[in-house]
PDB file of C-alpha atoms in Angstrom:
ATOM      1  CA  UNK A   1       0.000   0.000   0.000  1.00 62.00           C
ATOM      2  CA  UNK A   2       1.397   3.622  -0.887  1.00 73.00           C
ATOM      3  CA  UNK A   3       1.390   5.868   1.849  1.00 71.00           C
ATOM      4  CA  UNK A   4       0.871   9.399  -0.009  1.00 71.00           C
ATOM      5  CA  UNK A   5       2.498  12.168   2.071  1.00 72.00           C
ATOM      6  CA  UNK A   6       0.417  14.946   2.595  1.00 72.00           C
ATOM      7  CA  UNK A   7       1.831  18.028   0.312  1.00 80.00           C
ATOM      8  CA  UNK A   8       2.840  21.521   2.260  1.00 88.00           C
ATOM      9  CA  UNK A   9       0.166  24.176   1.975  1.00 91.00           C
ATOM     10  CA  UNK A  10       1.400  26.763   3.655  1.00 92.00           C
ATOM     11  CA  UNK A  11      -1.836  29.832   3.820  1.00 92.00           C
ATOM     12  CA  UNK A  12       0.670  32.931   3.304  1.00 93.00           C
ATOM     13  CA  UNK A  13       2.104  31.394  -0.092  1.00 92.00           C
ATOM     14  CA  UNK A  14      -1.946  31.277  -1.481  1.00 94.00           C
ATOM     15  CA  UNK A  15      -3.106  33.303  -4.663  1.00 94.00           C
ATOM     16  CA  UNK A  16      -6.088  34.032  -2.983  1.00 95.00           C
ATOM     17  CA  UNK A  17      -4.976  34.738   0.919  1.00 96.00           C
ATOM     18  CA  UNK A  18      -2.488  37.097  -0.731  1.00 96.00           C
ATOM     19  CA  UNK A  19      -4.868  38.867  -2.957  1.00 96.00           C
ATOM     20  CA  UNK A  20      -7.249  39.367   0.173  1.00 96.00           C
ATOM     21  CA  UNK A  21      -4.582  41.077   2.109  1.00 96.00           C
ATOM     22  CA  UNK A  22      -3.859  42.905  -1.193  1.00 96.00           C
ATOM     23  CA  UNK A  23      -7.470  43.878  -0.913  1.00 95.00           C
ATOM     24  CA  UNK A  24      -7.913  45.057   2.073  1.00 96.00           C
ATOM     25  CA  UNK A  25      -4.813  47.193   2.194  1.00 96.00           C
ATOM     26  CA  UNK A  26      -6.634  48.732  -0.747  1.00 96.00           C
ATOM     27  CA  UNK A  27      -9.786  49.233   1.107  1.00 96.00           C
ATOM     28  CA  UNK A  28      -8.108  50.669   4.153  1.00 97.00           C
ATOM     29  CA  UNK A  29      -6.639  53.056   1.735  1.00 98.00           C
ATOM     30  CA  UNK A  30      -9.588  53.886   0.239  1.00 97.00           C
ATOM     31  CA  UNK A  31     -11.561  54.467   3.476  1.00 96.00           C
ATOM     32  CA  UNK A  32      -8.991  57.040   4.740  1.00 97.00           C
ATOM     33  CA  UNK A  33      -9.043  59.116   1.579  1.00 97.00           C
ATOM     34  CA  UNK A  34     -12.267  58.601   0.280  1.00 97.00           C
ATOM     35  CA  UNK A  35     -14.904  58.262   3.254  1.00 96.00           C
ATOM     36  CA  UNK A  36     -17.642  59.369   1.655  1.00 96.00           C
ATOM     37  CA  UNK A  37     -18.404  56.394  -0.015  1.00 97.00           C
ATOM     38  CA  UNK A  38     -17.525  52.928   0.019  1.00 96.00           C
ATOM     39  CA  UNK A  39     -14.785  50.984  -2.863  1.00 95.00           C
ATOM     40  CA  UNK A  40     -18.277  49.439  -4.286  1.00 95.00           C
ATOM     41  CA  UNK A  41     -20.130  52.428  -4.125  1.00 97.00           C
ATOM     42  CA  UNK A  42     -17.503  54.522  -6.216  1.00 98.00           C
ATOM     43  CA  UNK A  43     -17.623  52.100  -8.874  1.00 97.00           C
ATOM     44  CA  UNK A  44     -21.246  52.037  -9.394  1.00 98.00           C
ATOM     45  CA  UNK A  45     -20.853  55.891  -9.623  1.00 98.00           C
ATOM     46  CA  UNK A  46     -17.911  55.744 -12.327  1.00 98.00           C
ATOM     47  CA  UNK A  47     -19.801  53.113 -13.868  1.00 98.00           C
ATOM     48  CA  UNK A  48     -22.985  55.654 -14.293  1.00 98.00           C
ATOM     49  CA  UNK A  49     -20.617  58.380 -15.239  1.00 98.00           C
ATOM     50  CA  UNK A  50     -18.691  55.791 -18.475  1.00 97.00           C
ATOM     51  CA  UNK A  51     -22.149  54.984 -19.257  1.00 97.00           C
ATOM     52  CA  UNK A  52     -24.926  57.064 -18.653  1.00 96.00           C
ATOM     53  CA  UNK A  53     -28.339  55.596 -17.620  1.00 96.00           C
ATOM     54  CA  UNK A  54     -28.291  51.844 -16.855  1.00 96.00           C
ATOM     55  CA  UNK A  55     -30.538  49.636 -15.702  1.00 94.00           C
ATOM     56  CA  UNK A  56     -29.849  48.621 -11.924  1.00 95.00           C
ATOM     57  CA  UNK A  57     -29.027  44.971 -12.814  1.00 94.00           C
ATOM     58  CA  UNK A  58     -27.295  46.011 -15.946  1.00 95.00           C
ATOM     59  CA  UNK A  59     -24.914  47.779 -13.540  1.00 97.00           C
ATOM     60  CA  UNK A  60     -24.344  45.264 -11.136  1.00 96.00           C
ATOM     61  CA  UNK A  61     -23.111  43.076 -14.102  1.00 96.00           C
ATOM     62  CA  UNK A  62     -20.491  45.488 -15.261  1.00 97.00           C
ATOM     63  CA  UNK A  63     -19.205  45.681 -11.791  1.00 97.00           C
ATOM     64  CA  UNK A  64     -19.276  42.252 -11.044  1.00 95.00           C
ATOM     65  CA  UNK A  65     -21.994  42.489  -8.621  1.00 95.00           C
ATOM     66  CA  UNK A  66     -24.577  40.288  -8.065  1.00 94.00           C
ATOM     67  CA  UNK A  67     -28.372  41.645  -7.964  1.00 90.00           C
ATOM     68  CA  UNK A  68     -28.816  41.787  -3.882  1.00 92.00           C
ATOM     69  CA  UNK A  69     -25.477  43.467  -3.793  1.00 94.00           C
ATOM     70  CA  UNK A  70     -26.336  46.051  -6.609  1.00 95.00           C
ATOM     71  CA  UNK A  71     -29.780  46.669  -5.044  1.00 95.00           C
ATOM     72  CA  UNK A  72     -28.606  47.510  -1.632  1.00 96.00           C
ATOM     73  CA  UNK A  73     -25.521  50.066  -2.776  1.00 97.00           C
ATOM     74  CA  UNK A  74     -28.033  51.540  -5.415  1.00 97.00           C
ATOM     75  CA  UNK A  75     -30.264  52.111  -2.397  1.00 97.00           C
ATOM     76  CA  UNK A  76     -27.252  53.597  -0.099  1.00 97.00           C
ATOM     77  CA  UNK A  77     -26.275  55.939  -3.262  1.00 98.00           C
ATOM     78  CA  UNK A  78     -30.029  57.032  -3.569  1.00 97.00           C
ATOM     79  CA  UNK A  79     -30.218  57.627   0.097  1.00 97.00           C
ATOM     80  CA  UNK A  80     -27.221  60.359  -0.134  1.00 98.00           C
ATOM     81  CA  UNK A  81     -28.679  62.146  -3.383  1.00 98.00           C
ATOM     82  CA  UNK A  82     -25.980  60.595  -5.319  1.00 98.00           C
ATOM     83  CA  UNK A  83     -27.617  58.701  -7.582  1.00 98.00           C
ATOM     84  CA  UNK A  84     -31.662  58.339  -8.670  1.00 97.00           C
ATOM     85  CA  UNK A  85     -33.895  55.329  -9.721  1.00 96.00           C
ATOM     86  CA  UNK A  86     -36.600  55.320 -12.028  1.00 94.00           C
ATOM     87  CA  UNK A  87     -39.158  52.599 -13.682  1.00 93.00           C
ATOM     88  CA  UNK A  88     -37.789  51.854 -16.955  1.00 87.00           C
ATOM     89  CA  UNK A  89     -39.619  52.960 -19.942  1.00 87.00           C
ATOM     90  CA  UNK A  90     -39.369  50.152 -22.194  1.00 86.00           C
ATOM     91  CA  UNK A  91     -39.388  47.685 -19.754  1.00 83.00           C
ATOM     92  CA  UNK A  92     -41.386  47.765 -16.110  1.00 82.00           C
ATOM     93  CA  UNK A  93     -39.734  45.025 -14.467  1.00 84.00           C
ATOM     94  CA  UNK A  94     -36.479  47.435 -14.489  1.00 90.00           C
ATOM     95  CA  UNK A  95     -35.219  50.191 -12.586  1.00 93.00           C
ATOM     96  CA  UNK A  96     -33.043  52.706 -14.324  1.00 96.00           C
ATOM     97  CA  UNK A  97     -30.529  54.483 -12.417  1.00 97.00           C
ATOM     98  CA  UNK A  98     -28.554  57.847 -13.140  1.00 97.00           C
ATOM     99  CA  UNK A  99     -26.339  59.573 -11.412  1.00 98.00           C
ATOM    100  CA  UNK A 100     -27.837  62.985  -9.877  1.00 98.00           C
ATOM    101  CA  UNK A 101     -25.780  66.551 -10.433  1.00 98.00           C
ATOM    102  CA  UNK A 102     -24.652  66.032  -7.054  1.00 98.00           C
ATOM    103  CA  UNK A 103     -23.079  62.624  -7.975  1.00 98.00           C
ATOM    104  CA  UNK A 104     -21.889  64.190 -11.119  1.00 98.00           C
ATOM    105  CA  UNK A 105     -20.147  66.428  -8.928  1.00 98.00           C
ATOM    106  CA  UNK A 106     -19.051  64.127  -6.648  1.00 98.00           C
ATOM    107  CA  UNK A 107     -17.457  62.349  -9.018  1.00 98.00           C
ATOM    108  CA  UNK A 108     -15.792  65.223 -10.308  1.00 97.00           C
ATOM    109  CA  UNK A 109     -13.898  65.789  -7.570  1.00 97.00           C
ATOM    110  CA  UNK A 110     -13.912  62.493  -6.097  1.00 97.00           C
ATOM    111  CA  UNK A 111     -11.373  60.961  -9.334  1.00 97.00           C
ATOM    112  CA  UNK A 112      -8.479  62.616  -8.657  1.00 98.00           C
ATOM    113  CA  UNK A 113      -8.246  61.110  -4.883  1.00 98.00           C
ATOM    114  CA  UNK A 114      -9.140  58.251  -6.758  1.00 97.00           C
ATOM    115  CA  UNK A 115      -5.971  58.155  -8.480  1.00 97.00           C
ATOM    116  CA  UNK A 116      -4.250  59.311  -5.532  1.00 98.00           C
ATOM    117  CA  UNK A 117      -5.836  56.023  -3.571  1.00 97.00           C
ATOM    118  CA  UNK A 118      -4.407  53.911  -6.748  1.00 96.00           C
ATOM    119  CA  UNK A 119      -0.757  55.664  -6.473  1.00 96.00           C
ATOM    120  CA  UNK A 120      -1.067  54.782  -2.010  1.00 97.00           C
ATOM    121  CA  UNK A 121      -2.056  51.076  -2.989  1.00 96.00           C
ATOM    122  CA  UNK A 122       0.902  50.373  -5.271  1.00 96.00           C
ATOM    123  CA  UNK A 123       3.475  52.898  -3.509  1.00 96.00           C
ATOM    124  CA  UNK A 124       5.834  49.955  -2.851  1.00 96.00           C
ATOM    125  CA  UNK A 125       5.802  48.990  -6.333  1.00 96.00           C
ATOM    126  CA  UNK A 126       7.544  50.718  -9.656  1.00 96.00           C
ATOM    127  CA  UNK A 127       5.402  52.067 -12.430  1.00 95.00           C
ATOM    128  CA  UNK A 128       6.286  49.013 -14.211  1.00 97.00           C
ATOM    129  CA  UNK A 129       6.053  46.552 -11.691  1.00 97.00           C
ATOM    130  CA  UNK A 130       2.336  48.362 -11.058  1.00 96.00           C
ATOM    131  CA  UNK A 131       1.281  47.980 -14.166  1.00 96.00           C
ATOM    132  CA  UNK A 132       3.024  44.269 -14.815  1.00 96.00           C
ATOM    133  CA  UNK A 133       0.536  43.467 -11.916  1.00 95.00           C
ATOM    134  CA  UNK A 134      -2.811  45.098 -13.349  1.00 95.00           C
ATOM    135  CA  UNK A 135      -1.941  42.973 -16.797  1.00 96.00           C
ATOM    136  CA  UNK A 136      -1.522  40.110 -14.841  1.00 95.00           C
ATOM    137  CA  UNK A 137      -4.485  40.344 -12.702  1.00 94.00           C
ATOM    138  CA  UNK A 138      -6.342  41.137 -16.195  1.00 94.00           C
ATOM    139  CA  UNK A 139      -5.073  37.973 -17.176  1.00 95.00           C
ATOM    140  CA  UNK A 140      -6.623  35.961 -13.885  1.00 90.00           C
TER     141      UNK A 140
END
């Protein structure tokens, strides 16, 4: 009878334990600079402001959200004036979202501490070595 011997997984050499702490450094980063909204929230806004009017579960796809998700930071957005919700026109089973002049203003002065929270997040890396890492993670 073989006896397999159990292979070395050690947590702190993982993909995905790494990418976590990766994560939440971002986050932390975020929360400090940006406070006003959360890392989710901002996306749905710069999603809005790329495209225009969406439908709410339209947007959760392009940002990888699933519906729950997109319905509860839709409803946080709403709830600062950020963002509004409407019945669709063509179809009444969606909700249409848009960002409000005070999310377009937001958002206006809310990207450049975005880039400054991108620049914190990779400040231990080189401009290559940054951008090595976003192709790669593309490539995941």
């Amino acid at each position: 009878m073989n006896v397999v011997e159990p292979v070395e997984y050690r947590l702190e050499d993982q993909i995905g334990f790494k990418l976590r702490l990766a994560y939440q450094k971002h986050a932390e980063i975020f929360v400090s600079m940006q406070p006003e909204v959360t890392p989710t929230q901002f996306a749905a806004m710069i999603k809005l402001k790329e495209c225009g009017l969406l439908s709410q579960n339209h947007l959760g796809r392009l940002i990888a959200m699933d519906a729950a998700t997109t319905k509860g930071v839709i409803d946080r957005l709403r709830k600062k004036g950020l963002v509004q919700t409407e019945p669709s026109t063509t179809d009444l089973r969606r909700l249409d979202v848009s960002l409000t002049a005070e999310g377009l203003a937001f958002i206006a002065a809310a990207v450049p501490v975005a880039h400054r929270i991108s620049a914190a997040t990779t400040l231990n890396l080189s401009k290559a070595d940054a951008a090595k890492l976003l192709a790669l993670l593309d490539r995941l």
